[in-house]
Amino acid sequence: MHFYRKILPKRLPLQLWTRRQLCSKLPEEAKEPPPPSNVVRVRFAPSPTGFMHLGGLRTALFNYLFARSRGGKFILRIEDTDQERLVEGAQERIYEDLRWAGIEPDESPWNGGEYGPYVQSARYEVYKREVRKLMEDGRAYHCFCSERRLDLLRKEAVRLRQVPKYDNKCRHLTPGQIAERLAKNDKFCIRFKNEGDPVIIKSDGFPTYHFANVVDDHYMRITHVLRGVEWQISTPKHIQMFEAFGWRPPQYAHLPLVMNPNGSKLSKRQGDVQLDYYRRMGIFPQALLNFITQSGGGFDRDLVEVTGVQMADLIGHFDIKKINAHSSRLNPDLLKQCNREEIAHQLKHCPEKAAALVQEVIRMVRAEYKDNLKQLDLDEKHVRAVLDWSVTRIDAIQDLVKGKLSFLWVLPKGARDRNVDGDTLAVLAKNLAAEWVPTFTKADLSRFLKAFAERNQLAFDVLMKSLRSCLSGLDEGPGVAEMMEILGRDKTLERMLIAAKKR
């Protein structure tokens, strides 16, 4: 994928007219941004009309990677001009989600910057000033058409199988007619003279997305725009607006859609693709980033196949030219794999994160088994051993506190099964302690236990039932040999000897 500037045909000369009395006094001229430099400046500009989902995260990430790979700046701008659809708390959640994912803005409403404010609702004076320029140059005008008239135009276009567009009626009003309508406080919007004359200031006084977007990109010195392919149709309109002001447009590139597994489009209202959903599931930020980088390209396949990829790797290998042109579907199984790889990476290469994992497991176990706090087996060495065992067997650390694995943490209250006497259990424990088993693994333990049952004339299923009782106190769960492997030699012997003394 390459950035581009679409070359548009020259427009016909526009009628020039000025009506200073039609607009209230505007603020002093804002300081124009310095001339373009070689510094890359990109922005992620979400609308707080919902919470961030994977598509938004992918857009933010690719902007961030592009900026960091070029030594540039990543700006977070909140586009809240659609006041009717704002969701309370969404603006703050967007910022929190980005920080959770490790995508730190260089400039934002929270950490400021030279080209703020970074929330559009705080920039109305800027938009007001720029609209004035367009009106004075005859490139914009008041439109008093009612919603009913506009709706009739749309219906007539549909009936004639034409593309609905405004018929430019109010473009031809005289200054006197305009003054008369304004004096009566008639409702109006402001339109930009262009194909279809799009609205740039709505009747409620708020700027439209397209107008505010262009003004902000200029004054924030945005050099490159990476956004979803759904905005590609708007790019010519934005470039024309830049040209109307005599401004240099940024370079544009469009990212392929991220689709649900069934091929449907992601939605902000879709709970199972929002970032908070994955956070509650126990998905690590880096795992989620690695997951979405495999939905759209941007990297060599060699990097995609490497386990334990980190943010520095993504920055170092990101290539805008390798972004796919086609949409891609999410693969839930791939996310599980990415999360397992991230857990393994933290345990093997990040001592501080590994220690934090141990403490998080301890916290979760205490919360899950709060009614059995006195029976919990939570020494840090045991917890770390369980984590090391689990890296290829779980999808998230939350899996470690699910029912069938409760034996890892909750000591049996008592040995309900007494078909194997205490002396026999003690002998078995002594043999295990003497390391009669070559390795304390499921395979070797299974062979050893079968041989022990034969030597002591015990029915194998009876021995297994008794061992399950003294090791977990549960009627189901992993096989006994696997359970012993998970617990490890020391914990297995400890529980067997406790049970032997009670029989």
Short mmCIF file of C-alpha atoms in Angstrom, two decimals, residues 358 362 378-388 490-491:
data_model
loop_
_atom_site.label_atom_id
_atom_site.label_comp_id
_atom_site.label_asym_id
_atom_site.label_seq_id
_atom_site.Cartn_x
_atom_site.Cartn_y
_atom_site.Cartn_z
CA VAL A 358 2.66 -15.19 39.98
CA ILE A 362 -2.40 -15.76 43.71
CA LEU A 378 -0.18 -20.68 47.33
CA ASP A 379 3.53 -20.57 47.98
CA GLU A 380 5.20 -18.70 45.12
CA LYS A 381 7.42 -21.61 44.07
CA HIS A 382 4.35 -23.80 43.56
CA VAL A 383 2.51 -21.09 41.64
CA ARG A 384 5.50 -20.52 39.35
CA ALA A 385 5.81 -24.28 38.73
CA VAL A 386 2.14 -24.42 37.74
CA LEU A 387 2.59 -21.47 35.35
CA ASP A 388 5.59 -23.14 33.71
CA ASP A 490 7.33 -32.33 46.27
CA LYS A 491 3.63 -31.38 46.31
#
